[in-house]
Tab-separated table of C-alpha atoms and ligand atoms in Angstrom:
chain	number	residue	atom	x	y	z
A	1	MET	CA	-0.530	23.471	-17.674
A	2	ASN	CA	1.146	20.700	-19.659
A	3	LEU	CA	2.551	18.027	-17.436
A	4	CYS	CA	4.524	15.007	-17.653
A	5	VAL	CA	4.280	12.101	-15.140
A	6	LEU	CA	7.234	9.625	-15.176
A	7	GLY	CA	5.859	6.288	-13.897
A	8	ALA	CA	2.357	4.587	-14.451
A	9	GLY	CA	2.283	2.696	-10.926
A	10	TYR	CA	-0.278	3.806	-8.259
A	11	VAL	CA	1.109	7.080	-7.716
A	12	GLY	CA	1.970	8.058	-11.124
A	13	LEU	CA	-1.054	6.817	-12.640
A	14	THR	CA	-3.396	8.352	-10.042
A	15	SER	CA	-1.544	11.549	-10.311
A	16	ALA	CA	-1.869	11.700	-13.963
A	17	VAL	CA	-5.460	10.951	-14.242
A	18	CYS	CA	-6.340	13.448	-11.485
A	19	MET	CA	-4.261	16.155	-12.864
A	20	ALA	CA	-5.915	15.640	-16.249
A	21	GLU	CA	-9.332	15.633	-14.491
A	22	ILE	CA	-8.919	19.173	-13.172
A	23	GLY	CA	-8.115	20.332	-16.981
A	24	ASN	CA	-4.216	19.936	-17.212
A	25	ASN	CA	-2.794	18.206	-20.344
A	26	VAL	CA	-0.922	15.203	-19.035
A	27	THR	CA	1.508	12.732	-20.566
A	28	CYS	CA	2.100	9.723	-18.515
A	29	VAL	CA	5.180	7.846	-19.362
A	30	ASP	CA	6.407	4.392	-18.271
A	31	THR	CA	9.205	2.220	-19.588
A	32	VAL	CA	7.172	-0.929	-19.721
A	33	GLN	CA	5.723	-1.077	-23.221
A	34	GLU	CA	2.929	-3.611	-22.275
A	35	LYS	CA	1.666	-1.302	-19.493
A	36	ILE	CA	1.380	1.687	-21.951
A	37	ASP	CA	-0.164	-0.473	-24.772
A	38	ASN	CA	-2.638	-1.580	-22.463
A	39	LEU	CA	-3.457	1.844	-21.041
A	40	ASN	CA	-3.874	3.081	-24.488
A	41	LYS	CA	-6.508	0.354	-24.855
A	42	GLY	CA	-8.200	1.432	-21.654
A	43	VAL	CA	-6.868	-1.561	-19.583
A	44	MET	CA	-5.582	-0.496	-16.160
A	45	PRO	CA	-2.534	-1.831	-14.644
A	46	VAL	CA	-3.895	-1.924	-11.307
A	47	PHE	CA	-7.248	-2.718	-9.605
A	48	GLU	CA	-8.302	0.766	-8.189
A	49	ALA	CA	-11.863	1.868	-7.825
A	50	GLY	CA	-12.781	4.600	-10.244
A	51	ILE	CA	-9.662	5.071	-11.961
A	52	GLY	CA	-10.473	3.270	-15.433
A	53	GLU	CA	-13.526	5.412	-15.796
A	54	MET	CA	-11.774	8.799	-14.966
A	55	CYS	CA	-8.831	7.567	-17.243
A	56	ARG	CA	-10.774	6.973	-20.270
A	57	ARG	CA	-12.942	10.186	-19.767
A	58	ASN	CA	-9.828	12.225	-19.756
A	59	MET	CA	-8.222	10.500	-22.704
A	60	ASP	CA	-11.473	10.875	-24.731
A	61	ALA	CA	-11.152	14.564	-23.932
A	62	GLY	CA	-7.614	14.659	-25.371
A	63	ARG	CA	-6.295	15.812	-21.875
A	64	LEU	CA	-4.408	12.365	-21.206
A	65	ALA	CA	-1.990	10.435	-23.232
A	66	PHE	CA	0.276	7.586	-22.457
A	67	SER	CA	3.656	6.925	-24.010
A	68	THR	CA	7.004	5.196	-23.552
A	69	SER	CA	8.967	8.122	-24.840
A	70	ILE	CA	10.266	10.023	-21.678
A	71	GLU	CA	11.974	12.480	-24.046
A	72	GLU	CA	8.745	13.301	-25.824
A	73	GLY	CA	6.962	13.641	-22.529
A	74	VAL	CA	9.624	15.996	-20.894
A	75	ARG	CA	9.978	17.977	-23.906
A	76	GLY	CA	6.278	18.801	-24.190
A	77	SER	CA	5.746	19.737	-20.520
A	78	ASP	CA	6.461	22.571	-18.030
A	79	VAL	CA	6.478	20.557	-15.074
A	80	VAL	CA	7.667	17.013	-14.769
A	81	PHE	CA	6.600	14.790	-11.917
A	82	ILE	CA	8.687	12.010	-10.870
A	83	ALA	CA	6.457	8.902	-9.663
A	84	VAL	CA	8.690	5.884	-10.033
A	85	GLY	CA	9.261	3.019	-7.625
A	86	THR	CA	11.705	3.372	-4.699
A	87	PRO	CA	11.609	-0.231	-3.429
A	88	PRO	CA	13.614	-1.513	-0.610
A	89	ALA	CA	17.252	-2.583	-1.496
A	90	PRO	CA	18.223	-5.998	0.134
A	91	ASN	CA	20.099	-4.167	2.997
A	92	GLY	CA	17.136	-2.171	3.989
A	93	ASP	CA	18.261	1.169	2.348
A	94	VAL	CA	16.064	2.632	-0.233
A	95	ASP	CA	16.755	1.573	-3.939
A	96	MET	CA	16.923	4.802	-5.914
A	97	SER	CA	18.010	3.365	-9.281
A	98	GLN	CA	14.626	4.328	-10.903
A	99	VAL	CA	14.691	7.767	-9.505
A	100	ASP	CA	18.299	8.260	-10.675
A	101	ALA	CA	17.356	6.864	-14.147
A	102	ALA	CA	14.432	9.409	-14.559
A	103	VAL	CA	16.842	12.248	-13.631
A	104	ASP	CA	19.339	11.018	-16.071
A	105	THR	CA	16.790	11.121	-18.956
A	106	ILE	CA	15.245	14.286	-17.868
A	107	VAL	CA	18.950	15.856	-18.098
A	108	ARG	CA	19.338	14.581	-21.539
A	109	ALA	CA	15.645	15.308	-22.833
A	110	ILE	CA	15.442	18.922	-21.454
A	111	ASN	CA	14.786	21.609	-23.941
A	112	ALA	CA	13.535	24.611	-21.634
A	113	ASP	CA	13.363	25.707	-17.960
A	114	LYS	CA	11.228	23.376	-15.968
A	115	ILE	CA	9.864	22.405	-12.682
A	116	VAL	CA	10.468	18.772	-11.435
A	117	VAL	CA	8.167	17.580	-8.889
A	118	ASN	CA	9.259	14.514	-6.840
A	119	LYS	CA	6.415	12.318	-5.658
A	120	SER	CA	8.303	9.162	-5.070
A	121	THR	CA	8.997	8.263	-1.360
A	122	VAL	CA	12.689	9.222	-1.120
A	123	PRO	CA	15.445	9.560	1.452
A	124	VAL	CA	15.651	12.951	3.236
A	125	GLY	CA	18.286	14.967	1.033
A	126	THR	CA	17.109	13.577	-2.256
A	127	GLN	CA	15.670	17.083	-3.360
A	128	ALA	CA	18.947	18.809	-2.597
A	129	ALA	CA	21.063	15.906	-4.346
A	130	MET	CA	18.666	16.192	-7.489
A	131	GLN	CA	18.705	19.928	-7.522
A	132	LYS	CA	22.702	19.831	-7.496
A	133	ARG	CA	22.774	17.527	-10.385
A	134	PHE	CA	20.381	19.735	-12.373
A	135	ASP	CA	22.312	22.692	-11.612
A	136	ALA	CA	25.698	20.913	-12.577
A	137	GLU	CA	24.229	19.007	-15.745
A	138	SER	CA	21.681	20.983	-17.300
A	139	SER	CA	21.939	24.193	-19.250
A	140	TYR	CA	18.368	25.099	-18.533
A	141	ARG	CA	17.093	26.118	-15.002
A	142	VAL	CA	15.432	23.316	-13.367
A	143	GLU	CA	13.678	23.743	-9.916
A	144	VAL	CA	13.176	20.612	-7.867
A	145	VAL	CA	10.205	20.408	-5.488
A	146	SER	CA	9.386	17.560	-3.152
A	147	CYS	CA	5.750	16.806	-2.929
A	148	PRO	CA	5.153	13.553	-1.284
A	149	GLU	CA	1.749	11.626	-1.916
A	150	PHE	CA	-0.546	10.292	0.604
A	151	LEU	CA	-2.987	8.091	-1.354
A	152	GLN	CA	-4.111	4.650	-0.008
A	153	GLU	CA	-4.489	1.964	-2.338
A	154	GLY	CA	-8.304	1.213	-3.014
A	155	THR	CA	-9.197	4.747	-2.462
A	156	ALA	CA	-6.455	6.431	-4.349
A	157	VAL	CA	-8.460	8.796	-6.723
A	158	LYS	CA	-10.507	9.919	-3.694
A	159	ASN	CA	-7.353	10.664	-1.513
A	160	MET	CA	-5.927	12.781	-4.345
A	161	MET	CA	-8.954	14.654	-5.501
A	162	HIS	CA	-9.996	15.552	-1.730
A	163	PRO	CA	-6.496	15.432	0.033
A	164	ASP	CA	-6.129	16.098	3.905
A	165	ARG	CA	-2.994	18.088	3.011
A	166	VAL	CA	-0.716	18.954	0.184
A	167	VAL	CA	2.870	19.044	1.269
A	168	ILE	CA	5.393	21.243	-0.875
A	169	GLY	CA	8.913	21.342	-0.228
A	170	SER	CA	11.057	23.904	-2.045
A	171	ASP	CA	13.683	26.264	-1.857
A	172	SER	CA	12.393	28.376	-4.751
A	173	GLY	CA	9.573	30.876	-4.258
A	174	HIS	CA	8.560	30.519	-7.915
A	175	ALA	CA	8.407	26.808	-8.019
A	176	THR	CA	6.371	26.766	-4.776
A	177	GLU	CA	4.048	29.151	-6.332
A	178	VAL	CA	3.455	27.179	-9.514
A	179	VAL	CA	3.122	23.759	-7.636
A	180	SER	CA	0.868	25.485	-5.056
A	181	GLU	CA	-1.531	26.830	-8.012
A	182	LEU	CA	-1.463	23.396	-9.647
A	183	PHE	CA	-2.686	21.653	-6.519
A	184	LYS	CA	-5.196	24.188	-5.203
A	185	PRO	CA	-8.194	22.793	-7.363
A	186	PHE	CA	-7.950	19.853	-5.011
A	187	GLY	CA	-8.271	21.779	-1.856
A	188	GLY	CA	-6.697	20.469	1.435
A	189	GLU	CA	-4.351	22.676	3.578
A	190	GLN	CA	-1.192	23.282	1.798
A	191	VAL	CA	1.893	22.685	3.967
A	192	ILE	CA	4.890	24.694	2.512
A	193	VAL	CA	8.038	23.771	3.871
A	194	ASP	CA	11.729	23.111	3.392
A	195	PRO	CA	12.294	20.174	1.141
A	196	GLN	CA	14.128	17.994	4.148
A	197	SER	CA	10.951	18.512	6.228
A	198	SER	CA	8.751	17.433	3.385
A	199	GLU	CA	10.487	14.390	2.633
A	200	LEU	CA	10.426	13.662	6.330
A	201	ILE	CA	6.913	14.154	6.873
A	202	LYS	CA	6.088	11.339	4.366
A	203	TYR	CA	8.296	8.800	6.130
A	204	ALA	CA	7.220	9.839	9.596
A	205	SER	CA	3.491	9.858	8.831
A	206	ASN	CA	3.536	6.299	7.393
A	207	ALA	CA	5.864	5.226	10.226
A	208	PHE	CA	3.605	6.611	12.917
A	209	LEU	CA	0.534	4.776	11.202
A	210	ALA	CA	2.495	1.594	11.147
A	211	THR	CA	3.514	2.069	14.794
A	212	LYS	CA	-0.185	2.740	15.931
A	213	ILE	CA	-1.280	-0.651	14.172
A	214	SER	CA	1.782	-2.577	15.937
A	215	TYR	CA	0.819	-0.945	19.198
A	216	ILE	CA	-2.724	-2.186	18.859
A	217	ASN	CA	-1.591	-5.681	17.879
A	218	GLU	CA	0.703	-5.836	20.908
A	219	ILE	CA	-2.314	-4.848	23.056
A	220	ALA	CA	-4.251	-7.398	21.362
A	221	ASN	CA	-1.837	-10.168	22.223
A	222	LEU	CA	-1.782	-9.031	25.832
A	223	CYS	CA	-5.743	-9.131	25.782
A	224	GLU	CA	-5.728	-12.747	24.667
A	225	ARG	CA	-3.700	-13.610	27.884
A	226	VAL	CA	-5.567	-11.431	30.408
A	227	GLY	CA	-9.126	-12.085	28.987
A	228	ALA	CA	-9.675	-8.628	27.465
A	229	ASN	CA	-11.241	-7.798	24.325
A	230	VAL	CA	-9.058	-5.669	22.024
A	231	GLU	CA	-11.981	-4.094	20.177
A	232	HIS	CA	-13.258	-2.765	23.510
A	233	VAL	CA	-10.012	-1.539	24.481
A	234	ALA	CA	-9.489	0.150	20.960
A	235	TYR	CA	-12.894	1.922	21.045
A	236	GLY	CA	-12.235	3.114	24.687
A	237	MET	CA	-8.959	4.447	23.562
A	238	GLY	CA	-9.944	5.913	20.271
A	239	LEU	CA	-12.733	8.344	21.814
A	240	ASP	CA	-9.796	10.288	23.054
A	241	PRO	CA	-9.424	12.773	20.228
A	242	ARG	CA	-5.609	12.813	21.096
A	243	ILE	CA	-5.460	9.049	20.295
A	244	GLY	CA	-8.189	8.940	17.568
A	245	LYS	CA	-10.163	5.893	16.421
A	246	GLN	CA	-8.497	5.197	13.088
A	247	PHE	CA	-5.654	2.529	12.604
A	248	LEU	CA	-6.506	0.942	15.808
A	249	ARG	CA	-7.854	-2.364	14.013
A	250	ALA	CA	-5.786	-5.273	15.555
A	251	GLY	CA	-5.220	-8.148	13.148
A	252	ILE	CA	-2.473	-9.858	11.645
A	253	GLY	CA	-0.450	-6.570	10.920
A	254	PHE	CA	0.381	-4.428	7.914
A	255	GLY	CA	1.583	-5.352	4.627
A	256	GLY	CA	1.622	-3.774	1.151
A	257	ALA	CA	4.219	-1.516	-0.631
A	258	CYS	CA	4.345	1.391	1.787
A	259	PHE	CA	4.296	0.635	5.502
A	260	PRO	CA	6.887	-2.330	5.307
A	261	LYS	CA	9.143	-0.455	2.975
A	262	ASP	CA	8.777	3.024	4.699
A	263	THR	CA	9.440	1.866	8.161
A	264	GLN	CA	12.548	-0.032	7.092
A	265	GLY	CA	13.532	2.990	4.906
A	266	LEU	CA	13.219	5.342	8.164
A	267	VAL	CA	15.318	3.026	10.278
A	268	SER	CA	18.009	2.932	7.572
A	269	ILE	CA	17.916	6.818	6.841
A	270	ALA	CA	18.136	7.289	10.715
A	271	ARG	CA	21.075	4.872	10.895
A	272	GLN	CA	23.048	6.669	8.223
A	273	ASN	CA	22.581	9.735	10.191
A	274	GLY	CA	23.666	8.224	13.511
A	275	CYS	CA	20.094	7.865	15.067
A	276	ASP	CA	18.818	4.679	16.326
A	277	MET	CA	14.994	4.661	15.740
A	278	LYS	CA	13.985	2.066	18.505
A	279	ILE	CA	10.217	2.678	18.282
A	280	VAL	CA	10.045	2.169	14.720
A	281	GLN	CA	12.195	-0.870	14.839
A	282	GLY	CA	9.977	-2.204	17.514
A	283	ALA	CA	7.100	-1.752	15.201
A	284	ILE	CA	8.624	-3.601	12.444
A	285	ASP	CA	9.585	-6.636	14.842
A	286	ILE	CA	6.102	-6.779	16.164
A	287	ASN	CA	4.686	-6.832	12.673
A	288	THR	CA	6.792	-9.553	11.631
A	289	ALA	CA	5.740	-11.767	14.220
A	290	GLN	CA	1.940	-10.658	14.203
A	291	GLN	CA	1.690	-11.501	10.427
A	292	MET	CA	2.016	-15.203	11.262
A	293	ARG	CA	-0.483	-15.088	14.113
A	294	CYS	CA	-3.034	-17.027	12.100
A	295	TYR	CA	-0.659	-19.781	11.272
A	296	GLU	CA	0.472	-20.044	14.814
A	297	LYS	CA	-3.030	-20.391	16.116
A	298	LEU	CA	-3.677	-23.145	13.477
A	299	ARG	CA	-0.483	-24.928	14.626
A	300	ASP	CA	-1.945	-24.959	18.035
A	301	VAL	CA	-4.985	-26.674	16.948
A	302	TYR	CA	-2.861	-29.199	14.356
A	303	PRO	CA	0.570	-29.643	15.400
A	304	ASP	CA	0.905	-31.752	12.219
A	305	LEU	CA	-0.543	-30.318	9.194
A	306	ARG	CA	0.408	-33.058	6.803
A	307	GLY	CA	-2.568	-34.215	4.747
A	308	LYS	CA	-4.756	-31.314	6.140
A	309	THR	CA	-6.845	-28.963	3.749
A	310	ILE	CA	-6.699	-25.205	4.727
A	311	ALA	CA	-9.113	-22.656	3.307
A	312	VAL	CA	-7.379	-19.295	2.953
A	313	LEU	CA	-9.940	-16.451	2.638
A	314	GLY	CA	-8.401	-13.325	1.086
A	315	LEU	CA	-4.752	-12.935	-0.297
A	316	THR	CA	-4.489	-9.230	-0.958
A	317	PHE	CA	-2.749	-7.038	1.821
A	318	LYS	CA	-6.139	-5.379	2.480
A	319	PRO	CA	-9.472	-5.109	0.513
A	320	GLY	CA	-10.146	-2.913	-2.456
A	321	THR	CA	-6.729	-3.829	-4.163
A	322	ASP	CA	-5.307	-6.514	-6.156
A	323	ASP	CA	-1.797	-5.776	-4.444
A	324	VAL	CA	-0.310	-8.817	-2.714
A	325	ARG	CA	3.216	-7.131	-1.956
A	326	LEU	CA	4.249	-8.190	1.501
A	327	ALA	CA	0.703	-9.377	2.284
A	328	PRO	CA	0.597	-11.709	5.379
A	329	SER	CA	-0.970	-14.382	3.007
A	330	ILE	CA	2.348	-15.075	1.265
A	331	ARG	CA	4.142	-16.137	4.541
A	332	ASN	CA	1.259	-17.925	5.903
A	333	VAL	CA	0.436	-19.901	2.756
A	334	LYS	CA	4.090	-20.790	2.398
A	335	ALA	CA	4.352	-22.051	5.728
A	336	LEU	CA	1.241	-24.092	5.316
A	337	LEU	CA	2.575	-25.635	1.989
A	338	GLN	CA	5.721	-26.358	3.616
A	339	ASP	CA	4.172	-28.308	6.461
A	340	GLY	CA	2.492	-30.432	4.031
A	341	ALA	CA	-1.040	-28.996	3.874
A	342	SER	CA	-3.125	-28.313	0.792
A	343	VAL	CA	-4.580	-24.913	0.379
A	344	ARG	CA	-7.863	-23.747	-1.244
A	345	ALA	CA	-7.558	-20.130	-1.724
A	346	TYR	CA	-10.263	-17.388	-2.341
A	347	ASP	CA	-9.611	-13.753	-3.325
A	348	PRO	CA	-11.833	-11.772	-5.587
A	349	VAL	CA	-9.080	-9.894	-7.350
A	350	GLY	CA	-5.610	-10.903	-6.062
A	351	VAL	CA	-5.157	-14.637	-7.461
A	352	GLY	CA	-3.152	-13.472	-10.600
A	353	ASN	CA	-0.604	-11.430	-8.571
A	354	PHE	CA	-0.446	-14.205	-5.773
A	355	LYS	CA	0.329	-16.790	-8.280
A	356	ARG	CA	3.635	-14.952	-9.249
A	357	GLU	CA	4.470	-15.050	-5.544
A	358	VAL	CA	3.576	-18.470	-4.357
A	359	GLN	CA	3.383	-21.870	-6.338
A	360	GLY	CA	2.513	-25.283	-4.729
A	361	ASP	CA	-0.533	-27.408	-3.727
A	362	ILE	CA	-3.145	-24.453	-4.083
A	363	THR	CA	-6.456	-24.885	-5.606
A	364	TYR	CA	-8.117	-21.237	-6.446
A	365	CYS	CA	-11.739	-21.024	-5.712
A	366	ASP	CA	-14.539	-18.797	-6.881
A	367	SER	CA	-16.099	-17.838	-3.441
A	368	PRO	CA	-15.173	-18.192	0.189
A	369	GLU	CA	-17.788	-20.878	0.436
A	370	GLN	CA	-16.273	-22.908	-2.317
A	371	ALA	CA	-12.837	-22.480	-0.465
A	372	CYS	CA	-14.180	-24.013	2.703
A	373	GLU	CA	-15.608	-27.073	1.076
A	374	ASN	CA	-14.142	-30.239	2.852
A	375	ALA	CA	-11.460	-28.025	4.466
A	376	ASP	CA	-10.233	-28.911	7.795
A	377	ALA	CA	-9.678	-25.297	8.785
A	378	ALA	CA	-10.120	-21.881	7.484
A	379	LEU	CA	-7.752	-18.821	7.803
A	380	LEU	CA	-9.508	-15.549	7.184
A	381	LEU	CA	-6.615	-13.103	5.965
A	382	THR	CA	-8.421	-10.189	4.293
A	383	GLU	CA	-11.515	-8.530	5.305
A	384	TRP	CA	-13.112	-8.449	1.688
A	385	PRO	CA	-16.859	-7.625	1.579
A	386	GLN	CA	-17.358	-10.936	-0.190
A	387	VAL	CA	-15.674	-12.598	2.879
A	388	ARG	CA	-17.573	-10.527	5.513
A	389	SER	CA	-20.891	-11.225	3.800
A	390	MET	CA	-20.417	-14.964	3.138
A	391	ASP	CA	-22.954	-17.652	4.002
A	392	LEU	CA	-21.066	-18.496	7.268
A	393	ALA	CA	-23.372	-21.440	8.295
A	394	GLY	CA	-23.221	-22.957	4.877
A	395	ALA	CA	-19.503	-22.720	4.654
A	396	VAL	CA	-19.024	-23.752	7.997
A	397	GLY	CA	-21.253	-26.700	7.496
A	398	ALA	CA	-19.376	-27.955	4.380
A	399	MET	CA	-16.126	-28.000	6.204
A	400	ARG	CA	-14.644	-31.441	7.421
A	401	GLU	CA	-13.563	-29.968	10.756
A	402	LYS	CA	-14.996	-26.636	11.844
A	403	VAL	CA	-12.004	-24.601	12.694
A	404	LEU	CA	-12.098	-21.022	11.841
A	405	VAL	CA	-9.007	-18.586	12.320
A	406	ASP	CA	-10.109	-14.981	11.982
A	407	GLY	CA	-7.182	-12.651	11.439
A	408	ARG	CA	-9.242	-9.682	10.857
A	409	ASN	CA	-11.702	-9.914	13.649
A	410	VAL	CA	-14.573	-9.944	10.895
A	411	PHE	CA	-17.144	-12.262	12.941
A	412	ALA	CA	-18.944	-11.022	15.930
A	413	LEU	CA	-17.993	-13.332	18.920
A	414	GLU	CA	-21.932	-13.733	19.753
A	415	ASP	CA	-22.835	-14.867	16.120
A	416	THR	CA	-24.787	-18.003	16.828
A	417	VAL	CA	-23.298	-19.701	13.616
A	418	LEU	CA	-20.031	-19.681	15.564
A	419	LYS	CA	-21.506	-22.047	18.164
A	420	GLY	CA	-19.928	-25.510	17.596
A	421	VAL	CA	-17.130	-23.763	15.554
A	422	ARG	CA	-13.555	-23.707	17.054
A	423	TYR	CA	-13.269	-20.004	16.532
A	424	TYR	CA	-10.195	-18.082	17.091
A	425	SER	CA	-9.446	-14.329	16.345
A	426	ILE	CA	-7.159	-11.601	17.368
A	427	GLY	CA	-7.002	-10.460	20.793
A	428	ARG	CA	-10.616	-11.126	21.565
B	501	UGA	C1	-0.530	3.749	3.324
B	501	UGA	C2	-0.850	5.138	3.840
B	501	UGA	O1	-2.088	4.784	4.676
B	501	UGA	C3	-1.010	6.108	3.006
B	501	UGA	O2	-1.453	7.468	3.570
B	501	UGA	C4	0.237	6.456	2.253
B	501	UGA	O3	0.104	7.281	1.285
B	501	UGA	C5	0.523	4.942	1.442
B	501	UGA	O4	0.658	3.975	2.490
B	501	UGA	C6	1.827	5.263	0.570
B	501	UGA	O5	2.886	5.430	1.308
B	501	UGA	O6	1.843	5.251	-0.458
B	501	UGA	P1	-1.688	1.782	2.056
B	501	UGA	O7	-0.437	1.047	2.127
B	501	UGA	O8	-2.493	1.918	0.650
B	501	UGA	O9	-1.400	3.305	2.242
B	501	UGA	O10	-2.711	1.146	2.757
B	501	UGA	P2	-3.372	1.314	4.288
B	501	UGA	O11	-4.911	1.473	4.222
B	501	UGA	O12	-2.685	2.297	5.183
B	501	UGA	O13	-3.036	-0.007	5.097
B	501	UGA	C7	-1.769	-0.672	5.287
B	501	UGA	C8	-1.802	-1.784	5.974
B	501	UGA	O14	-2.255	-1.828	7.418
B	501	UGA	C9	-2.843	-2.963	5.563
B	501	UGA	O15	-2.060	-4.141	5.542
B	501	UGA	C10	-3.792	-2.904	6.363
B	501	UGA	O16	-4.632	-4.308	6.682
B	501	UGA	C11	-3.238	-2.613	7.806
B	501	UGA	N1	-4.053	-1.981	8.797
B	501	UGA	C12	-4.450	-0.824	8.716
B	501	UGA	C13	-4.427	-2.607	10.012
B	501	UGA	O17	-3.889	-3.688	10.102
B	501	UGA	N2	-5.179	-2.060	10.936
B	501	UGA	C14	-5.418	-0.718	10.799
B	501	UGA	O18	-6.233	-0.333	11.853
B	501	UGA	C15	-5.303	-0.060	9.606
């Protein structure tokens, strides 16, 4: 089929590339000229495993093109995907301006009947509102389908090519059939529901996972008080298939562009509908506090950080991505700088993005070992493989004071190198 994808962020780019990979002709459109110029040169806007190679292969095969012309993209396609950003507004509501702008342009550009598939994470009722607009403003028949995405940064291509489920929310039998056929080659169970349920499945899934993380983090904090080990607790809990092993890793909380935004978004959607989401609000509050656990533990060691040099190992919100949006590193490093400490930071791919968020007395280093040189303490914030496999003995040996705060429980408590190190982790 001929497809157009509006938005070349994580969701849009991955959708465009994977849809081309299974044989569709795809035009991916973004309004940022520099992004499109780079994509046309084969330079990816995000660090994501496997996407560059798959993108080039499909461009070479003539199935994938990038453009800044929404009109061109829309006119040449049967199905238009909306995959633009829905960031949080300052009051916690969902900022829908990019989605609204996409609808405006489709209305202006449309030249035949089309199906519009919404991949952006949007408040419940958006499909209905969009359908109403197209019905009123377009002389062609437009059928709007909600089809939320469930990709994780770092494994986005894998998630899209082999989904657990494909959720399709539509009132139209014809549009459901077309979208269902489009996604069939990827496999996964297709969940065909009404649009409101589809839109809510996305928020409810993310908020549930985020709550699971906050739950284990709250248990971790209790473990520290009672002398238990959260890893043992999580292991024992996770063997119950009703609980499951995943997303029970205690640490310094969740970050990124999805969980913080979608938990807040769900609370705000609920509030607008007269519901008070106490559990999700609790998960948000726990996470806000948990993100600062490393800094707090360090402050217990050094009540005065003036003149101290602190190594920060890992800046991105998780490994496998260059994304630092709402990463715990931002708040921790800002607090260190504010207290008068100098920072020696290491991250394999996140430095460029981090520099745009935080400025100050920060030296960027090429390896975790180098970051630890002459440091008074090290904070481990992201469990990158390079950090996991670092020469711990060498790094600790080169530190001025041997204080290591491990926010991701990377090192085993019984590691002999940690003898003689003041080592603090989460819930152990
Ligand atoms: C998340 C969801 O996992 C995807 O299913 C969803 O499609 C996506 O949001 C989205 O809405 O677009 P993502 O934000 O890429 O994906 O990252 P996750 O792997 O879910 O991790 C989120 C955060 O939770 C990270 O900061 C990670 O360090 C933290 N986490 C995860 C924990 O602290 N403990 C865990 O056990 C798991």
